[in-house]
Structures are given as C-alpha cells and as structure tokens.
Tab-separated table of C-alpha atoms in Angstrom:
chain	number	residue	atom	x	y	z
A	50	UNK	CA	117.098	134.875	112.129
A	51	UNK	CA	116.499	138.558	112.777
A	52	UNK	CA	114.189	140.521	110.496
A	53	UNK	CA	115.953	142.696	108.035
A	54	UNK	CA	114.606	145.801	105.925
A	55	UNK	CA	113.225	143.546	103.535
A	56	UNK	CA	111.198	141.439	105.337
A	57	UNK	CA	110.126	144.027	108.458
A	58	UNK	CA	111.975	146.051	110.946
A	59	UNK	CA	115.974	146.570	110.431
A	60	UNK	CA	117.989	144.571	112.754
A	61	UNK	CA	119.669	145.687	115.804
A	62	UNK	CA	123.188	146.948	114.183
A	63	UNK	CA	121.368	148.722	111.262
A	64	UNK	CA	119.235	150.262	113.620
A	65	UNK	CA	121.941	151.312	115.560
A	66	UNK	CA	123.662	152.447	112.162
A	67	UNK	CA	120.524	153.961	111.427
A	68	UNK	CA	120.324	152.520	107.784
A	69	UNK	CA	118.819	150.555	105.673
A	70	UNK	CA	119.055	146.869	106.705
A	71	UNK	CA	119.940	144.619	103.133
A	72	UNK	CA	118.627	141.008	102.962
A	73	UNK	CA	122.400	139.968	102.631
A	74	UNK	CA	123.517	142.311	106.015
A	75	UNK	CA	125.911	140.368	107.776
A	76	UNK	CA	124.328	141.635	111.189
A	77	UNK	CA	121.449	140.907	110.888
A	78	UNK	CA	121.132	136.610	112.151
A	79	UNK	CA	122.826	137.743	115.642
A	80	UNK	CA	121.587	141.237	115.999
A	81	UNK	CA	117.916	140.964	116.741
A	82	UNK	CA	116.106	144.436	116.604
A	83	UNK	CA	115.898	144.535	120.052
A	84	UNK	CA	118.419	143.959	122.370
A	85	UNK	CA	120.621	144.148	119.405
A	86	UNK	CA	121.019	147.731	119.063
A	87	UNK	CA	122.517	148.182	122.784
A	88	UNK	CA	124.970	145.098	121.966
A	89	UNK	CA	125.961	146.517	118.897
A	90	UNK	CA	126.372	149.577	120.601
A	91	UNK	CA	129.152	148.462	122.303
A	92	UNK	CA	131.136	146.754	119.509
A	93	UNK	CA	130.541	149.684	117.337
A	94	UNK	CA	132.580	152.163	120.195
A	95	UNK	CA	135.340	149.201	121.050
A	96	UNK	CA	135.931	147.801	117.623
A	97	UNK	CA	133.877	150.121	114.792
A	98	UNK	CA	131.471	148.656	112.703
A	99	UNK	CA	133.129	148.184	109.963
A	100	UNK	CA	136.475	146.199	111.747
A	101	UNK	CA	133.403	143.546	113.299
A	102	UNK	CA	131.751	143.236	109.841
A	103	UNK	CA	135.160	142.253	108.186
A	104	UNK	CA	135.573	139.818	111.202
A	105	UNK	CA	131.974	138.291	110.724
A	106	UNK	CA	132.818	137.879	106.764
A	107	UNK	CA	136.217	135.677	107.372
A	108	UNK	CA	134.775	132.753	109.092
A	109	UNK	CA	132.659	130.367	108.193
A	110	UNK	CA	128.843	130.929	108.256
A	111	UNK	CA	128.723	128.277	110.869
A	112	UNK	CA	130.529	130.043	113.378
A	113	UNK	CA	129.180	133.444	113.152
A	114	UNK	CA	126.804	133.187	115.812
A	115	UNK	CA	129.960	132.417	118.282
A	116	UNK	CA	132.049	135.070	116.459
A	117	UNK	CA	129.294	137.802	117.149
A	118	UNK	CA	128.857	136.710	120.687
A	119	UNK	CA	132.566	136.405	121.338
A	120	UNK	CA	133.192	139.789	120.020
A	121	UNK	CA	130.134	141.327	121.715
A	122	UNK	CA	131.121	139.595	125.239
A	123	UNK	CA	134.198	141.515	124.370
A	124	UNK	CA	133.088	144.915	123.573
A	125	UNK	CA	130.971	145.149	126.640
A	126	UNK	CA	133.777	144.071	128.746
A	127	UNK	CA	135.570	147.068	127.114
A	128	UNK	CA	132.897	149.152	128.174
A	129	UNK	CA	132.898	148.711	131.871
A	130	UNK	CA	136.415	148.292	132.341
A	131	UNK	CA	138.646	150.001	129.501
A	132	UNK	CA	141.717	149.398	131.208
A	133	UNK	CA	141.460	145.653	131.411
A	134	UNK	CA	138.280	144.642	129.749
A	135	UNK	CA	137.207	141.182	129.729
A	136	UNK	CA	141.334	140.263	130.554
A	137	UNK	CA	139.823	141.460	134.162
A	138	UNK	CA	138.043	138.189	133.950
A	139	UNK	CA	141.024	136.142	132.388
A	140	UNK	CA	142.513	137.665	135.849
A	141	UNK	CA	140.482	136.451	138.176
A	142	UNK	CA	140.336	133.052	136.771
A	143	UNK	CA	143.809	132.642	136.858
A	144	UNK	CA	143.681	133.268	140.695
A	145	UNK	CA	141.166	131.078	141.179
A	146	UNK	CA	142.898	128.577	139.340
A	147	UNK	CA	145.708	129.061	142.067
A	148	UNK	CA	144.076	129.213	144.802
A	149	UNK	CA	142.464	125.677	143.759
A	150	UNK	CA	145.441	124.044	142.612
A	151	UNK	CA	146.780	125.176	146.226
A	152	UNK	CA	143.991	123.332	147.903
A	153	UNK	CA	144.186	120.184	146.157
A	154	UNK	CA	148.593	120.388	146.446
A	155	UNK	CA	147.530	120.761	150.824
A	156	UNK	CA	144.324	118.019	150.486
A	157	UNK	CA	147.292	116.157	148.793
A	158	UNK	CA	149.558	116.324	152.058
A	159	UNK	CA	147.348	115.990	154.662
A	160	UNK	CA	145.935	112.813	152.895
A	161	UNK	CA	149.547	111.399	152.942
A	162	UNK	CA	149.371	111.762	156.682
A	163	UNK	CA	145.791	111.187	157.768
A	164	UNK	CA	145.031	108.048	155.261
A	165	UNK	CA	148.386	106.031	154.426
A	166	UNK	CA	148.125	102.699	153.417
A	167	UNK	CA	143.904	103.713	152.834
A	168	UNK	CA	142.805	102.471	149.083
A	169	UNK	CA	141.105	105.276	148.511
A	170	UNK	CA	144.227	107.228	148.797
A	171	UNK	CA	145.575	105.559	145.988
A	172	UNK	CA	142.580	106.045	143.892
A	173	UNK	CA	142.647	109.445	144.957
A	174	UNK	CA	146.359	109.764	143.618
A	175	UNK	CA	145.940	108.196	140.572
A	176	UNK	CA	143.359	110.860	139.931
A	177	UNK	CA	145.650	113.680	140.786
A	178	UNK	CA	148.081	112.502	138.307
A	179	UNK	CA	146.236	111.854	135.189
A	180	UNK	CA	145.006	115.455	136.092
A	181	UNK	CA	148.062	117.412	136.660
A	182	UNK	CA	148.997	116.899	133.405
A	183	UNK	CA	146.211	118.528	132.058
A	184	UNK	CA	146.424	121.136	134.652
A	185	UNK	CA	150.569	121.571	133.790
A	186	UNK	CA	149.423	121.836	130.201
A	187	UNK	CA	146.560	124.667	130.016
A	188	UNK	CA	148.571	127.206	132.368
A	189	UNK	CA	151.747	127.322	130.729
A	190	UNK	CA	152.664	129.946	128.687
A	191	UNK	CA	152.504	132.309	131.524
A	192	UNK	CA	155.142	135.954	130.975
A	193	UNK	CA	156.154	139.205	132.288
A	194	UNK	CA	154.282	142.161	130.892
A	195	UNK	CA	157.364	144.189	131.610
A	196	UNK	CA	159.602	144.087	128.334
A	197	UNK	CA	163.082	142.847	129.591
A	198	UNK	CA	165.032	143.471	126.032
A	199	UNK	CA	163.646	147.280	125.795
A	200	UNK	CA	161.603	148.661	129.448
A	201	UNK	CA	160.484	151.302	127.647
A	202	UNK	CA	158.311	150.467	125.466
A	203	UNK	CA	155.748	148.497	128.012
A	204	UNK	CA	155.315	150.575	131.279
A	205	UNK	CA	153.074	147.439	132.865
A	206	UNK	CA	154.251	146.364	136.265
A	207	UNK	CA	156.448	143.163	136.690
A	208	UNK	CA	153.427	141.199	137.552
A	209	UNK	CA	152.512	138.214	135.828
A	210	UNK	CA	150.714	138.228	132.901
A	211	UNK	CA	149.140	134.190	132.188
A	212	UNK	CA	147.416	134.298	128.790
A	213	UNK	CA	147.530	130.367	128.358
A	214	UNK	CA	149.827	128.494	125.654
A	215	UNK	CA	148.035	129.844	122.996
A	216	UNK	CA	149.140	133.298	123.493
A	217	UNK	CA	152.791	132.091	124.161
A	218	UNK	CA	155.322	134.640	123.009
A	219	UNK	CA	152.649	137.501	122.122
A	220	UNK	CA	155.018	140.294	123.288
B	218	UNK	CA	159.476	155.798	126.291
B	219	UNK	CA	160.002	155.082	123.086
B	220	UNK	CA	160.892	157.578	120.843
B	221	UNK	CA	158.721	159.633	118.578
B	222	UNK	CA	159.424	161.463	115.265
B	223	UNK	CA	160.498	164.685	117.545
B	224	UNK	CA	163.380	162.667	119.160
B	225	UNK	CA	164.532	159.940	116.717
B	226	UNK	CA	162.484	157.311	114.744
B	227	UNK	CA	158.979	157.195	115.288
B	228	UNK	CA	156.827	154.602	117.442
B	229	UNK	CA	155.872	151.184	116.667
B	230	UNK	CA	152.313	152.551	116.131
B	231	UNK	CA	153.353	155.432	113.599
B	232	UNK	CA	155.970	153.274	111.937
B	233	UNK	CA	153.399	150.636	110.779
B	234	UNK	CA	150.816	153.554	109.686
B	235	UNK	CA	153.418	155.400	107.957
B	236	UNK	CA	153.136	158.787	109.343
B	237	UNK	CA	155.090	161.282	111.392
B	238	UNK	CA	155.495	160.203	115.182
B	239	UNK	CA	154.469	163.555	116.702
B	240	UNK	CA	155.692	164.670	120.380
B	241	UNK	CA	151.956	163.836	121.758
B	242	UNK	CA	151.665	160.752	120.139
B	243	UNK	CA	149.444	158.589	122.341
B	244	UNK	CA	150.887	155.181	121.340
B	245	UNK	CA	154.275	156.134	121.650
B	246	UNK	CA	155.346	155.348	125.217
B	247	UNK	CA	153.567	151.520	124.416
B	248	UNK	CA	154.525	150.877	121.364
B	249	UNK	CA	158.441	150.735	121.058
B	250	UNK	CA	159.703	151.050	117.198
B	251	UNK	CA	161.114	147.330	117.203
B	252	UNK	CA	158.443	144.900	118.056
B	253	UNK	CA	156.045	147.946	118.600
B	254	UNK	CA	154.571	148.081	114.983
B	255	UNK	CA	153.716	143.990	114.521
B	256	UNK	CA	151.984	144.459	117.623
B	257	UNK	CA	149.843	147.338	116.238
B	258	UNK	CA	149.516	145.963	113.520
B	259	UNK	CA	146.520	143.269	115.164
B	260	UNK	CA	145.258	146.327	117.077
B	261	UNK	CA	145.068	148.421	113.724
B	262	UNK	CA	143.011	145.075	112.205
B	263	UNK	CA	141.349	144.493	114.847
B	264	UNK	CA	139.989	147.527	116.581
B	265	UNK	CA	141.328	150.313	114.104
B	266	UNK	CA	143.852	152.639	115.418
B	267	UNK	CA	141.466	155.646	115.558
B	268	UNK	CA	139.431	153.262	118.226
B	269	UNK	CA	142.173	152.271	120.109
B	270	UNK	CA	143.503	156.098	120.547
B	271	UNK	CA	140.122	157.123	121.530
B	272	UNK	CA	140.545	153.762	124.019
B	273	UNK	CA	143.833	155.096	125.199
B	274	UNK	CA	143.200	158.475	125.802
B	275	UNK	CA	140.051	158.095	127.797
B	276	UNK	CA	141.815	156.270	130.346
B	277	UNK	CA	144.284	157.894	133.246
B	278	UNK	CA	147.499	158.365	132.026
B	279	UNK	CA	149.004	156.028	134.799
B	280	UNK	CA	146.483	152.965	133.008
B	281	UNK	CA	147.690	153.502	129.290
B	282	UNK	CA	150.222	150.935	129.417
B	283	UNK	CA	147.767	148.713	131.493
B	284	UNK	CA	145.547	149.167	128.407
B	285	UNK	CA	147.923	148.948	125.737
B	286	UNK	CA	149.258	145.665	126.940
B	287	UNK	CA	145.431	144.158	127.480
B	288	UNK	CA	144.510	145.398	123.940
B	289	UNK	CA	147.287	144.440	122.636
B	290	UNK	CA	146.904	140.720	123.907
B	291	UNK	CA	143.116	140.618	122.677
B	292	UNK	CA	143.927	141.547	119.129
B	293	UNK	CA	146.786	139.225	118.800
B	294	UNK	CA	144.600	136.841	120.257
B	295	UNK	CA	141.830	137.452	117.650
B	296	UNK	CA	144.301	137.411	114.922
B	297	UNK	CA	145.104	133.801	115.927
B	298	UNK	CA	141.335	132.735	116.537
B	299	UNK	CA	138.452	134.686	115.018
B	300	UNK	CA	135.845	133.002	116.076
B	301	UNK	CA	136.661	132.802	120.240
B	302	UNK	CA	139.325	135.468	120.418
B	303	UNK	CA	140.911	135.846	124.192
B	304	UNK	CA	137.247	133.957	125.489
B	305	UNK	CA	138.674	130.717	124.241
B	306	UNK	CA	141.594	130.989	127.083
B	307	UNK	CA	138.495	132.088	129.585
B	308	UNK	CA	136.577	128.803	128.462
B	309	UNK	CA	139.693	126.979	129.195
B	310	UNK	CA	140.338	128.270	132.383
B	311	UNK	CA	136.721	127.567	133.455
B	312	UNK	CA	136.777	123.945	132.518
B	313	UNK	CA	140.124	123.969	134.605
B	314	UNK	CA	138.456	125.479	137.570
B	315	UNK	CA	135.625	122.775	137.387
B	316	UNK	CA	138.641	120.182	137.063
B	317	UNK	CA	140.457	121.346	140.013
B	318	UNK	CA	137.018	122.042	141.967
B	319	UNK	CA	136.271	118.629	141.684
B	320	UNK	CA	139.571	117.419	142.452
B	321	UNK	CA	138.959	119.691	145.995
B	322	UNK	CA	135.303	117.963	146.114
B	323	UNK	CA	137.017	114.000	145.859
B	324	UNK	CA	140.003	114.918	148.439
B	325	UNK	CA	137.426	116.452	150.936
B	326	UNK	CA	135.622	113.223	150.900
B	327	UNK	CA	138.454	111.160	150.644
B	328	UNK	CA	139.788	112.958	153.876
B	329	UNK	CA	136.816	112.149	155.916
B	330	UNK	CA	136.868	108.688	154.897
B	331	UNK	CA	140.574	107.891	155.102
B	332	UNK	CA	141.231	110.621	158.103
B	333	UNK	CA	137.861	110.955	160.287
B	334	UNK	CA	139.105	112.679	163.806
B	335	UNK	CA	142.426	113.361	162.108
B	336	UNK	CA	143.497	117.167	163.765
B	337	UNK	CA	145.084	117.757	160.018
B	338	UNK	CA	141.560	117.504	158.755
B	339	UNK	CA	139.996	119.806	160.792
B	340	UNK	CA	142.751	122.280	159.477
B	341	UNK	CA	141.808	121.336	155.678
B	342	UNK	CA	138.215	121.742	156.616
B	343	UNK	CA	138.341	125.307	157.872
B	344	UNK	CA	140.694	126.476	154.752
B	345	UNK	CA	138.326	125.077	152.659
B	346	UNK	CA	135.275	126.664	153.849
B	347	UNK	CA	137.328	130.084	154.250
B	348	UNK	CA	138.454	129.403	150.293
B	349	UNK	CA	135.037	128.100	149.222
B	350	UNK	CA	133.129	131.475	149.826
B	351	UNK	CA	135.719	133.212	147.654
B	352	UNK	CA	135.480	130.916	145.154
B	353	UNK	CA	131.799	130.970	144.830
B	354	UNK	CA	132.110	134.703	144.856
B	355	UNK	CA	133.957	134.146	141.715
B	356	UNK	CA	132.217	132.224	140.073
B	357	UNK	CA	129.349	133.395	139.682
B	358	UNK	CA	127.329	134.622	136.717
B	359	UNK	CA	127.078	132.339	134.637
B	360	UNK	CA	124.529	132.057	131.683
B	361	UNK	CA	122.890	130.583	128.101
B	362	UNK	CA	124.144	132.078	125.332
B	363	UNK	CA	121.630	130.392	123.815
B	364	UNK	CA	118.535	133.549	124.414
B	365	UNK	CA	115.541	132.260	125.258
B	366	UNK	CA	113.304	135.214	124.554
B	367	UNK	CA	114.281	135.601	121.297
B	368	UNK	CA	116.015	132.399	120.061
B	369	UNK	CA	116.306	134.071	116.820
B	370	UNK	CA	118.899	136.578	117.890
B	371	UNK	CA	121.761	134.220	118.952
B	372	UNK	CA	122.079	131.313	117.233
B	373	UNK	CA	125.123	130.177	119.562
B	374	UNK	CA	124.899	125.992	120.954
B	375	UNK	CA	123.145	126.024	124.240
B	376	UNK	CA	126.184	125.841	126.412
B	377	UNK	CA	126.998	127.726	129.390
B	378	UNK	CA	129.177	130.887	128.751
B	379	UNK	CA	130.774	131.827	132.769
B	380	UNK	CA	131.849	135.814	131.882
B	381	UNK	CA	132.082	136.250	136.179
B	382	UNK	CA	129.533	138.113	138.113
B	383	UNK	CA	131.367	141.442	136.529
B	384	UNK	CA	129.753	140.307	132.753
B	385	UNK	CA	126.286	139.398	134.553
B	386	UNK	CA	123.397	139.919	132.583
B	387	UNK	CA	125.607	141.245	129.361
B	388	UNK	CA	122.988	139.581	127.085
C-alpha cells in the first residue's frame, strides 16, 4: 500500500492534488508517491478527480486495484490520442482479428485441397469448429456509427464501429 | 446538426443538464435531443461535462464527432462495467487474437504435413509471412500490471495487460 500523510509522504494523487493525504484516501493503495502523480495526472485532465474517486468508492475493495488501472490505462490513452483514445487500440484489434480469421478461413481451403482424406485434416476441422463458435460469439455486436433514424446528430463516417456484444445497442 | 436553444429545442447534452442550448454549443452537432441526452448522461457521470467540452473543443472541428462517438462508447461502457470499462472488450479481443493465432500456427503445420510440395502451400506460406510481420507489429507491447519496482503501487493479479505498442511503457 502507498504511504499516506499519516504514515510518511502523501501518495501520488494527493500529491498531484497538492493536499493533505487522509489515512482513509481512496488513492492512496494504487497511487504510489512516485509514478503516481504523472498517472494521476492523466485521469485528473480526462475524467477529474473527483468523477475517478466516486468510481473507486462503488466497487468492491477487491477490485480497486483493476478499477484504478483500468481507468488510468484509459486516461493516458486519452492523452495521446483525444480523438480515439484507447478505442484506437479496440481498432486495431479488431483488424487484426480479421485479418486472422482470414488466414485461418484460406489455411481452411487450401487444406481441403492439399490434404483430403489426411487425419490430421479432420482433427484440424474439428478444431476450427469448436472455435468458430467462440470466435462468432465475441465479435458480434458490431454497428454503424452513422445514426440511420436521425444523421444529424452523429457526423462519424459509415465505417464500422465493433464494440463487442457487450456494447450491443449503445447508440 | 441537431438543434440548439437558438433554433428549436436544445441538444441532447443541454437537455439532460437543464440549461439553455446556446448557438455555440459544443455538444450540439453530437448530441441530437432524442437519444442525445441518455447518452450524455454516462459522459456527464463519467467524465463530467465540463471535461468532456474541454475534450471536445481541443480537438479539430472535423474530429468532434470522431470524439463524441469514442467518448460516448467508453462511458456507456463504464456505466455497464466499473471495474474494466471498454478494456474488458480489449482483453477479449486479445484472447481472440491468441485463439485465432494459434488456429494459423496448427493449419501451418497441418499444411506441411498433409500438403508438403503442394503449389497451394507455397501460396499460404508467403501470405502468411507477409501477414505475420503485421501482426507482430501489432502486437506488441505488452506488459505486468503487476509493478515490480514498487509492488505496493498496483495491487492488480500478475497477468499480462497487451495496451499495443501505442500504450508502451504507460506504467
């Protein structure tokens, strides 16, 4: 746990803050004194302090630690790229994801017609269906960014926007 | 554009804040008066609107709606799942891309086994070493969450967190 203003130095976000650092801060077991300051930095432009604080306080103790790096992986996205922050990433993944699934669709064919009748095609197939499934699964959920019931009111282009099933139906 | 309080009823944005939709409202032409104001609702929560105005307006007016639609999806996202946010749809896509690289792996040696000399697999071969650069490009930069110089400071389970070579070196 990071030292707080009772027991030494203030942690990272109250040093940032530049206040006192309480023994009950909320900050203060992910925000170490050092590096902490330039992470909370970041969070403190893209989402204010007090917005992460509230976020910290509504789950569970035992998943602060991935809350605050979640939100701090977040933040510093925001930072280099304000237009697409860490979605940049979601992005790229998404094309690689493609691109891969392309590959193993071509692997697919030219097995058909370089190994027919081998038993390690079979094996091979059995493989592919058990995991197309899963693959079918996690990239559903997939829209258009540009609103069809009112274009005004998102000016993205008509590209596709893949947030997962999760995010099904956000806009 | 949606319309502000100059021309008719005023943006999503203004609508859920309760205050006159001026003509140089910056959420305006993202945030439509129908679905607009649910949708800024989880930025308002989650980032605060005077963050995500400051957000919009220091990006090029030709981005805005770029941005609105990317902040838009990682509030509404952390509305649904505090702890992981938007990363929980990277994490899934990374397990998927170590699925379907795998997959790739098996059919390559599949191919040689079931197609050696095969003209087909010399075709696979070369797409694959053309497609493997780009996806090692991409996949790059991965790291601990789990710090250790300062285990104290991130108390998150020592798994690997892959942000892409664009998030290298973010903690």
């Amino acid at each position: 746990m990071a030292s707080s203003g009772v027991t030494g130095s203030p942690c990272g976000a109250c040093k940032f803050l530049r206040r006192k650092c309480a023994a009950e801060c909320v900050f203060a077991p992910y925000f170490c004194a050092e590096d902490g300051a330039s992470q909370f930095a970041a969070i403190h432009k893209v989402f204010g302090a007090s917005n992460a604080a509230k976020l910290l306080q509504q789950v569970a103790p035992g998943d602060r630690s991935e809350a605050a790096a979640t939100v701090t992986y977040e933040a510093q996205a925001r930072m280099r790229d304000p237009v697409y922050g860490c979605v940049a990433h979601i992005f790229a993944l998404q094309q690689q994801v493609v691109a891969l699934q392309a590959q193993v669709a071509q692997a697919r064919t030219h097995l058909v017609a370089a190994g027919h009748g081998h038993p390690l095609l079979y094996q091979q197939q059995a493989a592919w269906q058990v995991a197309e499934t899963s693959t079918t699964q996690s990239s559903s959920g997939c829209y258009s960014a540009h609103r069809s019931d009112d274009g005004s009111s998102m000016h993205a282009p008509a590209e596709m926007y893949c947030f997962g099933e999760q995010e099904e139906g956000s806009y």
